[in-house]
Amino acid sequence: MSKAKKQTAIPAGIPAPTRRIVEKRLITPIGWNPRTIDIHSPKYLELLSSIREVGVLQPMWVRPDQLRPGAFQVIAGERRYAALMDSPWPTGPVDDFGAIDDRQAYALTCIENAHRDDLTPLEQGKQVHHALEIYENDAGAVAALFGVSEKWVHLRARLTNLSPLWRETLADPKHEVYGLGIGHLELIARFAHDIQNDILSNHPYVLDGSV
């Protein structure tokens, strides 16, 4: 059985949530979570087994869906949402933060991710990409949000230029490129996609740190 998480401090300016029990058909993910849910991982399978047995114990964080009256968007807790959708339970608990704006909602998403395992480089790039969209490309504001330097933000933002082939390959833990660091990937992301793919397929020497 999964354990409830410790209570997390809510940032100033965000109203206290209201606890609700909501039909799962009225819940959809907001799409900001940078983490890829590995439905075959031991951690997810353990969570899924627990939720199938007893339901969701730790409420998902949500806000009202402006396009669907009476429905909600999950801003934190997408793994629990996915497991709930794959369970026989028709409802789940949520903490409803009301009509908060995108920046407030994204701050809550970041808080949730801070309690998880480290993000992969691609997930960091995705996280920064979403943040820059929400903060209108203000790298200083994004850096302040994450507590990092603007250089950190710019390096990870460049990873969104990696080709689809590179992104797919980096998601495979059995491939030799899986462990490449941010600096190496950022250099590769500077090239056009056809050159990136050529490097991946025909020039394996770049993978051993020799460039």
XYZ file of C-alpha atoms in Angstrom:
211
model
C 0.000 0.000 0.000
C 1.378 3.422 -0.921
C 2.049 6.004 1.751
C 0.696 9.540 1.694
C 3.294 12.233 1.061
C 4.310 14.822 3.597
C 2.334 18.050 3.395
C 3.911 20.514 0.960
C 4.039 24.258 1.542
C 1.969 26.207 -0.991
C 3.627 29.346 -2.473
C 2.404 32.719 -1.282
C -0.432 34.156 -3.346
C -1.943 30.777 -4.219
C -5.213 30.095 -2.369
C -5.607 27.075 -0.132
C -7.224 24.187 -2.037
C -10.608 22.592 -1.478
C -10.672 18.812 -1.086
C -13.138 17.086 -3.428
C -14.028 13.619 -4.668
C -14.367 13.824 -8.448
C -15.446 11.391 -11.156
C -12.363 10.403 -13.095
C -14.117 11.057 -16.410
C -14.075 14.752 -15.456
C -10.285 14.864 -14.948
C -7.648 15.413 -17.637
C -3.898 16.138 -17.358
C -2.802 19.673 -18.122
C 0.186 18.419 -20.095
C 2.959 20.382 -18.372
C 4.557 17.552 -16.450
C 7.970 16.972 -18.070
C 8.250 13.453 -16.712
C 7.650 10.510 -18.977
C 5.476 7.949 -17.212
C 7.088 4.534 -17.615
C 4.135 2.202 -17.167
C 6.513 -0.768 -16.966
C 8.732 0.584 -14.187
C 8.599 -1.161 -10.781
C 7.615 2.103 -9.056
C 4.674 2.710 -11.361
C 3.520 -0.896 -11.197
C 3.618 -0.712 -7.393
C 1.547 2.478 -7.481
C -0.899 0.944 -9.957
C -1.327 -2.157 -7.785
C -2.014 -0.014 -4.719
C -4.534 2.221 -6.499
C -6.335 -0.755 -7.998
C -6.651 -2.189 -4.504
C -7.553 0.839 -2.371
C -7.923 3.798 -4.725
C -5.932 7.036 -4.808
C -4.778 8.020 -1.313
C -2.811 11.205 -2.058
C -5.082 13.804 -3.742
C -4.131 15.105 -7.160
C -3.735 18.867 -7.464
C -6.184 20.377 -9.952
C -7.753 23.567 -11.230
C -11.084 23.987 -13.073
C -10.987 23.301 -16.803
C -12.183 26.520 -18.440
C -13.233 24.680 -21.598
C -15.236 21.992 -19.802
C -17.580 23.286 -17.081
C -17.510 20.988 -14.070
C -14.269 19.312 -15.194
C -10.713 19.695 -13.865
C -7.127 19.795 -15.110
C -4.457 17.867 -13.207
C -1.560 20.206 -12.491
C 0.286 17.767 -10.218
C -0.145 14.034 -9.812
C -0.226 12.711 -13.375
C 1.129 9.289 -12.354
C -1.745 8.913 -9.910
C -4.123 10.092 -12.628
C -2.787 7.505 -15.096
C -3.068 4.731 -12.507
C -6.583 5.821 -11.546
C -7.664 5.675 -15.189
C -6.345 2.097 -15.338
C -8.223 1.054 -12.202
C -11.847 0.080 -11.511
C -12.392 3.083 -9.228
C -14.805 5.636 -10.769
C -13.667 8.564 -8.605
C -10.556 10.006 -7.018
C -9.632 12.694 -4.464
C -8.392 16.082 -5.650
C -7.227 19.318 -4.081
C -8.923 22.034 -6.146
C -6.964 25.303 -6.209
C -9.699 27.172 -8.024
C -9.212 29.531 -10.960
C -5.453 30.052 -10.600
C -3.534 31.384 -13.607
C -0.962 29.503 -15.671
C 2.052 30.765 -13.727
C 0.546 29.784 -10.395
C -0.447 26.386 -11.763
C 3.020 25.825 -13.198
C 4.632 26.715 -9.879
C 2.581 23.937 -8.284
C 3.664 21.507 -10.998
C 7.297 22.355 -10.240
C 6.758 21.770 -6.524
C 5.380 18.313 -7.272
C 8.370 17.450 -9.449
C 10.797 18.596 -6.759
C 9.703 15.597 -4.670
C 10.440 13.070 -7.427
C 13.582 11.426 -8.727
C 15.977 13.508 -10.841
C 14.731 14.515 -14.260
C 16.531 13.191 -17.329
C 18.170 15.784 -19.628
C 15.257 15.539 -22.071
C 12.738 16.016 -19.261
C 14.680 19.052 -18.036
C 14.567 20.484 -21.554
C 10.830 19.897 -21.744
C 10.337 21.499 -18.345
C 12.282 24.608 -19.315
C 10.476 24.822 -22.666
C 7.082 24.895 -20.946
C 8.299 27.417 -18.385
C 9.628 29.774 -21.069
C 6.276 29.598 -22.858
C 4.398 30.474 -19.678
C 6.848 33.224 -18.683
C 6.968 34.678 -22.232
C 10.644 33.742 -22.811
C 11.806 35.568 -19.682
C 14.836 33.413 -18.834
C 15.469 35.431 -15.667
C 11.996 34.668 -14.318
C 12.372 30.970 -15.167
C 15.789 30.879 -13.513
C 14.282 32.413 -10.375
C 11.443 29.886 -10.424
C 13.853 26.933 -10.469
C 16.534 28.574 -8.326
C 19.194 28.242 -11.046
C 21.267 30.474 -13.340
C 20.074 31.831 -16.675
C 22.878 29.819 -18.311
C 21.302 26.654 -16.846
C 17.985 27.665 -18.426
C 19.474 28.408 -21.860
C 21.460 25.158 -21.998
C 18.398 23.045 -21.286
C 16.182 25.051 -23.609
C 18.467 24.109 -26.497
C 17.742 20.416 -25.932
C 14.303 20.910 -27.481
C 16.152 21.163 -30.820
C 17.254 17.528 -30.629
C 15.845 15.538 -33.538
C 12.976 13.081 -33.016
C 15.432 10.214 -33.623
C 17.719 11.467 -30.860
C 14.792 11.923 -28.475
C 13.529 8.423 -29.157
C 17.000 6.927 -28.722
C 17.702 8.822 -25.503
C 14.555 7.315 -23.997
C 16.028 3.812 -24.363
C 18.041 2.959 -21.226
C 19.758 0.129 -23.105
C 21.277 2.422 -25.746
C 24.794 3.796 -25.309
C 23.617 7.430 -25.627
C 21.241 7.091 -22.665
C 23.779 8.413 -20.164
C 25.059 11.390 -22.161
C 25.213 14.583 -20.135
C 23.623 17.980 -20.710
C 26.765 19.555 -22.161
C 27.269 16.845 -24.746
C 23.619 16.858 -25.811
C 23.538 20.642 -26.019
C 26.433 20.581 -28.512
C 24.645 17.999 -30.657
C 21.404 20.026 -30.531
C 23.160 22.924 -32.272
C 23.248 20.979 -35.561
C 20.440 20.555 -38.070
C 18.387 17.407 -37.583
C 19.882 15.569 -40.572
C 23.398 16.131 -39.223
C 22.315 15.033 -35.747
C 20.904 11.810 -37.158
C 24.085 11.212 -39.153
C 26.146 11.626 -35.988
C 23.965 9.141 -34.153
C 23.981 6.551 -36.935
C 27.416 6.851 -38.539
C 29.832 8.528 -36.144
C 29.788 6.627 -32.843
C 33.088 8.216 -31.788
C 31.173 11.302 -30.665
C 29.498 9.192 -28.012
C 32.680 8.492 -26.083
C 33.356 12.166 -25.316
C 36.047 12.606 -27.955
C 34.369 15.691 -29.462
